[in-house]
Amino acid sequence: MSDLSWMPREDGLKDHHLWSENTFGTEAPGVIYEKKPILDPQGNPVDGVYSAWVTLNNPKQYNSYTTEMVKGVIAGFHRASADTSVVACVFTAMGDKAFCTGGNTKEYSEYYSKRPNEYGLYMDLFNAMVDTILFCKKPTICRVNGMRVAGGQEIGMACDIAISSDLAIYGQAGPKHGSAPDGGSSDFLPWMLPMELAMWNCVSCEMWSAYKMYRLGLISKCVPVIKDGDKWVRNPTVITDSYVADGDLVYGEYKTGDAAKEARAYVKTATTDFELLDKEVNKILWTYANLFPGCLIKSVEGVRLKKKYFWDQAKVINRHWLAANMSGEAFLGFGAFNTKKITGTDTIDFLEYRRRLAAGETLDDVLMAAVLGKPKE
Ligand SMILES: CC(C)(COP(=O)(O)OP(=O)(O)OC[C@H]1O[C@@H](n2cnc3c(N)ncnc32)[C@H](O)[C@@H]1OP(=O)(O)O)[C@@H](O)C(=O)NCCC(=O)NCCSC(=O)C1=CCCCC1=O
């Protein structure tokens, strides 16, 4: 007897989503979740297969993520993961300035500093955000629409592939503003850049151009977004027309002097258009759509495993250090950045801080007041 109709079976689709659509919204600050049809190479939408877009929406604060937004990102990647009609998940942000500049420094300074237990709970959410990106059962693409800095760099690197606007800058901010790049950068950067460059990028807080990161292999592609009439203009603040000058590598380095001033002035008033960025994203989505979904995600996760290796080892102990640090250097660093309009300076007096530590002073309010800026008259 070959008919199995006698076996009891349950029909229909189960709902595997953990969060409702209410986690998302279109009001800033927030996270937008959208499903968009996959486009064929001619730009025509195809039936029944989608990309999921998770969009950080806090452009006034350079798309830094608030606590609520962290929850939105977790929900977004989980929703994409559990939706079989989704081919891949695109992680991007609103506007043309920033993809994300990390944790919200206003929240860090005004709420989390001097509240280490609260920040520990926040870090549990932050870690879950990186975990959910790395767990997503769909390939993930970071569509870098602008600067990718600090925690923004970390959640961006958690994605499988990055396609970038050529106006974007990349770097860390922690050691300057009171934290350590422990939300993924100290784990991912040494895989993705040569070790010495990973070290310098992690600690120096220098901002490197998208072209430099393209040259170094941190990102897959970097495209122009300035449109002058019908002409695309590559970021004029960066050297892109030569590789070597005077025996040194120059491709991707910033121009200096008058050339830099002129280029910066041009960029300030230029019109941006993300058509080429979206074309690149669509090309990748189309490639994915035409692969076996099971074999594709197994291959992706096989590579991700290596990224996860160091992240998984350090994320829990890092959470505890970051929580404790909220009572010390984070109070100073994020406090200085958050009060820059009041004091006129966005960092502490590092040298005075070092002198006082060397003299064995306690880290009390007297020391803190001595190294922070003062309200302007
Ligand atoms: C270098 C910058 C990214 C860009 O500098 P610049 O181009 O000069 O712009 P600004 O004038 O500084 O910024 C424009 C306005 O945006 C506000 N802004 C920018 N970033 C943030 C942020 N992260 N949170 C809140 N608001 C932000 C800025 O205040 C301006 O507002 P205004 O009202 O004055 O117009 C520079 O902006 C910069 O360094 N930003 C701070 C980066 C930072 O320190 N991020 C947090 C690092 S820590 C972190 O992300 C972590 C993640 C997980 C693990 C632990 C951890 O610490």
XYZ file of C-alpha atoms and ligand atoms in Angstrom:
434
model
C 0.000 0.000 0.000
C 1.763 3.200 -1.204
C -0.938 5.797 -0.241
C -0.036 7.640 3.001
C -3.295 9.529 3.310
C -4.118 7.466 6.436
C -1.395 9.316 8.412
C -2.641 12.233 10.563
C -1.038 15.487 9.303
C -1.418 19.189 10.094
C -1.758 21.589 7.157
C -1.202 25.357 6.800
C 1.790 27.502 7.728
C 2.926 28.071 11.306
C 3.981 31.555 12.417
C 7.622 31.537 13.549
C 7.908 35.278 14.200
C 8.837 36.272 17.742
C 7.779 39.907 17.453
C 4.740 41.605 15.966
C 4.853 44.318 13.289
C 4.367 46.835 16.158
C 8.115 46.702 16.857
C 8.603 48.749 13.679
C 7.331 52.155 12.622
C 8.077 55.011 10.288
C 8.594 57.673 12.951
C 12.125 58.625 13.936
C 13.836 57.432 16.019
C 12.840 53.941 15.011
C 13.417 51.008 12.694
C 11.528 50.493 9.448
C 10.894 46.960 8.160
C 9.853 46.495 4.531
C 9.585 43.673 2.029
C 10.476 44.607 -1.544
C 10.079 42.385 -4.611
C 13.296 41.005 -6.093
C 14.054 42.774 -9.398
C 15.279 40.942 -12.489
C 18.282 42.383 -14.409
C 15.876 44.543 -16.456
C 14.482 46.045 -13.241
C 11.148 44.195 -13.376
C 9.706 42.933 -10.080
C 9.396 39.152 -9.921
C 6.444 37.435 -8.278
C 6.493 35.973 -4.796
C 10.174 36.467 -3.834
C 11.375 39.404 -1.772
C 14.230 41.128 -0.045
C 13.649 42.330 3.521
C 14.912 45.831 4.346
C 15.807 46.819 7.894
C 16.293 50.597 7.950
C 17.708 52.608 10.862
C 15.678 55.784 11.065
C 17.362 58.415 13.221
C 19.057 60.687 10.668
C 19.294 63.752 12.937
C 21.613 61.777 15.196
C 23.438 60.103 12.327
C 21.284 56.980 12.645
C 22.790 56.100 16.011
C 20.631 53.400 17.595
C 18.608 54.073 20.719
C 17.682 51.197 23.051
C 14.290 50.873 21.344
C 15.952 50.823 17.917
C 18.216 47.956 19.009
C 15.057 45.965 19.722
C 13.744 46.926 16.263
C 16.901 45.637 14.540
C 16.693 42.336 16.431
C 13.037 41.984 15.449
C 13.789 42.931 11.825
C 16.522 40.354 11.276
C 14.474 37.718 13.085
C 11.443 38.463 10.922
C 13.539 38.236 7.732
C 15.090 35.019 8.999
C 11.729 33.351 9.595
C 10.076 34.459 6.346
C 10.617 31.885 3.596
C 9.551 34.304 0.870
C 12.595 36.478 1.727
C 15.772 35.845 -0.289
C 18.145 38.130 1.655
C 18.102 40.906 4.227
C 19.365 44.419 3.410
C 20.511 46.536 6.371
C 20.582 50.277 5.667
C 19.606 53.680 7.071
C 17.801 56.904 6.272
C 19.381 59.836 4.468
C 22.674 60.357 2.686
C 24.938 61.216 5.639
C 25.208 58.170 7.840
C 24.542 54.464 7.957
C 25.115 54.519 11.722
C 27.504 56.129 14.191
C 26.939 53.587 16.930
C 25.243 53.809 20.271
C 23.260 56.959 20.962
C 25.715 59.168 22.846
C 22.917 61.239 24.403
C 21.419 58.094 25.943
C 24.890 56.830 26.886
C 25.801 60.087 28.609
C 22.507 61.135 30.151
C 21.116 57.732 31.145
C 23.615 54.866 31.047
C 26.729 56.521 32.449
C 27.068 55.846 36.187
C 24.372 53.166 35.787
C 26.527 50.102 35.039
C 23.788 47.598 35.789
C 21.430 49.302 33.341
C 24.147 49.386 30.675
C 24.781 45.676 31.257
C 21.131 45.051 30.418
C 21.482 47.280 27.345
C 24.563 45.317 26.274
C 22.522 42.110 26.488
C 20.278 43.673 23.837
C 23.249 44.944 21.811
C 24.833 41.477 21.844
C 21.497 39.991 20.798
C 21.441 42.464 17.882
C 24.822 41.231 16.576
C 23.842 37.619 17.315
C 20.585 38.004 15.379
C 22.383 39.437 12.338
C 24.869 36.558 12.461
C 22.046 34.036 13.039
C 19.791 35.297 10.218
C 18.908 32.368 7.960
C 19.142 34.668 4.955
C 22.308 36.277 3.537
C 22.717 39.813 4.884
C 23.845 42.863 2.907
C 24.939 46.113 4.519
C 23.887 48.917 2.164
C 26.215 51.590 3.500
C 24.444 54.853 2.666
C 26.919 56.999 4.642
C 29.340 57.009 7.557
C 29.739 53.661 9.331
C 31.354 54.523 12.623
C 31.801 52.931 16.089
C 28.931 50.503 16.865
C 27.668 51.278 13.337
C 30.852 49.725 11.984
C 30.303 46.727 14.271
C 26.737 45.931 13.220
C 27.735 46.645 9.603
C 30.602 44.167 9.768
C 28.288 41.562 11.292
C 26.597 41.515 7.851
C 27.927 39.171 5.159
C 28.610 41.723 2.408
C 28.903 45.524 2.318
C 28.168 47.776 -0.667
C 29.016 51.395 0.022
C 28.301 54.945 -0.967
C 31.655 56.509 -1.823
C 30.915 59.387 0.575
C 30.902 56.988 3.534
C 33.652 57.038 6.127
C 34.670 54.105 8.290
C 36.196 54.033 11.748
C 35.896 53.601 15.475
C 35.166 56.217 18.129
C 35.343 54.358 21.448
C 38.851 55.152 22.703
C 38.228 58.855 21.967
C 34.712 59.047 23.411
C 34.994 56.632 26.329
C 34.527 53.060 25.161
C 36.300 50.162 23.456
C 35.351 48.710 20.039
C 34.116 45.594 21.815
C 30.756 45.309 20.100
C 32.323 43.274 17.295
C 35.111 45.389 15.815
C 37.906 43.939 17.931
C 36.636 40.507 16.772
C 35.807 41.140 13.103
C 38.405 43.706 12.032
C 41.414 41.400 12.479
C 39.722 38.911 10.122
C 38.796 41.536 7.569
C 41.864 43.780 7.513
C 45.527 42.890 7.948
C 46.222 42.684 11.709
C 48.246 45.909 12.005
C 45.664 47.930 10.094
C 42.898 46.354 12.189
C 44.807 47.435 15.281
C 45.259 51.020 14.072
C 41.673 51.326 12.854
C 40.384 49.986 16.190
C 42.358 52.343 18.388
C 43.270 55.511 16.480
C 39.679 56.685 15.832
C 40.844 57.818 12.385
C 38.099 57.878 9.770
C 39.062 56.049 6.572
C 37.406 56.603 3.216
C 35.161 54.040 1.523
C 37.723 53.795 -1.300
C 40.473 52.974 1.183
C 38.298 50.255 2.748
C 37.523 48.951 -0.758
C 41.266 48.824 -1.496
C 41.889 46.997 1.793
C 39.042 44.517 1.186
C 36.756 45.484 4.085
C 33.880 46.139 1.683
C 32.875 44.520 -1.600
C 32.131 47.595 -3.677
C 32.100 51.370 -3.491
C 30.037 53.459 -5.924
C 29.545 57.174 -6.599
C 26.401 58.815 -5.243
C 26.909 62.426 -6.326
C 24.999 63.239 -9.502
C 25.790 66.433 -11.377
C 23.186 66.696 -14.171
C 23.380 63.253 -15.755
C 27.021 62.704 -14.734
C 28.133 60.573 -11.777
C 30.925 62.225 -9.786
C 33.254 60.161 -7.605
C 33.864 61.557 -4.123
C 36.220 64.434 -4.993
C 37.713 64.631 -1.482
C 39.436 61.269 -2.040
C 42.242 60.283 -4.446
C 40.758 57.767 -6.901
C 42.687 58.454 -10.120
C 46.061 57.083 -9.054
C 47.337 54.220 -6.969
C 50.895 55.313 -6.242
C 52.445 58.755 -5.812
C 56.009 59.424 -4.758
C 56.417 55.720 -4.033
C 53.521 55.515 -1.559
C 50.005 54.066 -1.907
C 47.530 56.905 -2.362
C 44.334 55.343 -3.734
C 41.608 56.020 -1.182
C 43.587 58.586 0.837
C 42.081 62.019 1.451
C 43.262 64.982 -0.596
C 44.957 67.734 1.389
C 45.328 71.529 1.209
C 43.333 73.650 -1.219
C 42.249 70.632 -3.288
C 40.614 69.198 -0.157
C 38.933 72.503 0.766
C 37.519 72.904 -2.726
C 36.309 69.304 -2.826
C 34.632 69.535 0.592
C 32.820 72.705 -0.446
C 31.578 70.966 -3.611
C 30.337 67.914 -1.687
C 28.427 70.108 0.786
C 26.096 71.422 -1.909
C 26.083 68.402 -4.214
C 22.972 66.366 -4.994
C 23.036 62.688 -4.087
C 21.302 59.777 -5.750
C 21.548 56.144 -4.642
C 20.685 54.569 -8.003
C 24.090 52.942 -8.505
C 24.184 51.687 -4.918
C 20.776 50.081 -5.347
C 21.805 48.562 -8.686
C 24.726 46.828 -6.957
C 22.477 45.622 -4.136
C 19.934 44.344 -6.675
C 22.654 42.469 -8.595
C 23.587 40.589 -5.433
C 19.938 39.906 -4.595
C 19.360 38.543 -8.111
C 22.395 36.261 -7.807
C 21.112 34.949 -4.463
C 17.571 34.498 -5.804
C 18.953 32.172 -8.484
C 20.741 29.815 -6.100
C 19.429 26.907 -4.013
C 18.279 28.538 -0.758
C 19.424 25.641 1.431
C 22.864 25.333 -0.173
C 23.221 29.134 -0.166
C 22.598 29.618 3.554
C 24.769 26.621 4.457
C 27.613 28.190 2.469
C 27.041 31.600 4.077
C 26.959 30.147 7.580
C 30.116 28.165 6.867
C 31.949 31.464 6.348
C 30.121 33.239 9.197
C 31.336 30.555 11.613
C 34.818 32.051 11.414
C 33.530 35.551 12.181
C 31.491 34.159 15.067
C 34.472 32.353 16.558
C 36.052 35.352 18.284
C 32.757 37.246 18.760
C 31.297 34.319 20.725
C 34.381 34.009 22.895
C 34.475 37.643 23.975
C 30.924 39.007 23.865
C 29.955 38.031 27.411
C 33.091 39.237 29.192
C 33.074 42.384 27.054
C 29.512 43.052 28.233
C 30.717 43.073 31.844
C 33.694 45.363 31.159
C 31.569 47.777 29.128
C 29.026 47.910 31.979
C 31.727 48.656 34.562
C 33.345 51.237 32.270
C 30.098 53.243 32.283
C 31.052 54.521 35.748
C 34.486 55.719 34.670
C 35.909 56.682 31.299
C 32.517 56.388 29.562
C 31.034 58.989 31.906
C 33.850 61.338 30.880
C 33.995 60.546 27.169
C 30.305 60.429 26.337
C 29.695 63.325 28.719
C 32.244 65.428 26.820
C 30.743 64.552 23.413
C 27.198 65.099 24.586
C 27.978 68.535 26.060
C 30.063 69.844 23.163
C 27.579 72.642 22.479
C 27.729 73.704 26.159
C 31.521 73.579 26.538
C 32.836 74.037 22.994
C 34.886 70.824 23.160
C 33.868 67.244 22.394
C 36.662 65.445 24.273
C 38.198 65.613 27.744
C 41.673 67.015 28.459
C 43.457 63.678 27.930
C 46.862 64.875 29.108
C 45.529 66.300 32.367
C 43.620 63.044 32.914
C 46.822 61.027 32.453
C 48.784 63.346 34.782
C 46.162 62.975 37.534
C 46.009 59.178 37.149
C 49.816 59.049 37.343
C 49.616 61.017 40.586
C 47.309 58.315 41.987
C 44.211 60.529 42.254
C 40.871 58.837 42.792
C 38.385 58.879 39.915
C 35.908 61.111 41.728
C 33.850 64.127 40.718
C 36.774 66.484 41.455
C 38.978 64.708 38.920
C 36.102 64.436 36.456
C 35.332 68.157 36.682
C 39.019 68.985 36.204
C 39.311 67.158 32.890
C 35.876 67.850 31.343
C 35.254 71.119 29.506
C 33.474 73.940 31.326
C 30.242 75.637 30.273
C 31.056 78.585 28.000
C 30.322 82.022 29.454
C 32.858 61.424 13.716
C 31.338 61.594 13.784
C 30.679 60.265 13.535
C 30.888 62.586 12.700
O 31.405 63.864 12.963
P 30.795 65.160 12.228
O 30.690 64.883 10.776
O 31.620 66.312 12.678
O 29.293 65.280 12.757
P 28.761 65.760 14.192
O 28.520 67.210 14.158
O 29.624 65.203 15.263
O 27.377 64.951 14.242
C 26.179 65.454 13.615
C 25.033 65.368 14.580
O 24.788 64.001 14.893
C 24.929 63.778 16.290
N 25.502 62.448 16.484
C 26.508 61.895 15.803
N 26.765 60.665 16.270
C 25.886 60.456 17.286
C 25.648 59.358 18.153
N 26.384 58.222 18.077
N 24.662 59.472 19.062
C 23.911 60.598 19.145
N 24.091 61.679 18.344
C 25.069 61.588 17.431
C 25.886 64.870 16.759
O 25.770 65.105 18.136
C 25.398 66.037 15.909
O 24.212 66.539 16.488
P 23.957 68.118 16.567
O 22.754 68.251 17.410
O 25.208 68.688 17.204
O 23.794 68.546 15.151
C 30.937 62.155 15.156
O 29.576 62.515 15.119
C 31.146 61.189 16.284
O 32.257 60.927 16.701
N 30.034 60.676 16.819
C 30.026 59.879 18.035
C 30.385 58.475 17.751
C 30.332 57.668 19.036
O 30.997 57.957 20.004
N 29.504 56.608 19.034
C 29.299 55.757 20.169
C 30.515 54.873 20.344
S 30.369 53.587 21.507
C 29.460 52.370 20.684
O 28.939 52.597 19.640
C 29.356 51.031 21.301
C 28.684 50.038 20.687
C 28.467 48.754 21.336
C 29.507 48.380 22.283
C 29.833 49.447 23.170
C 29.934 50.763 22.533
O 30.537 51.602 23.129
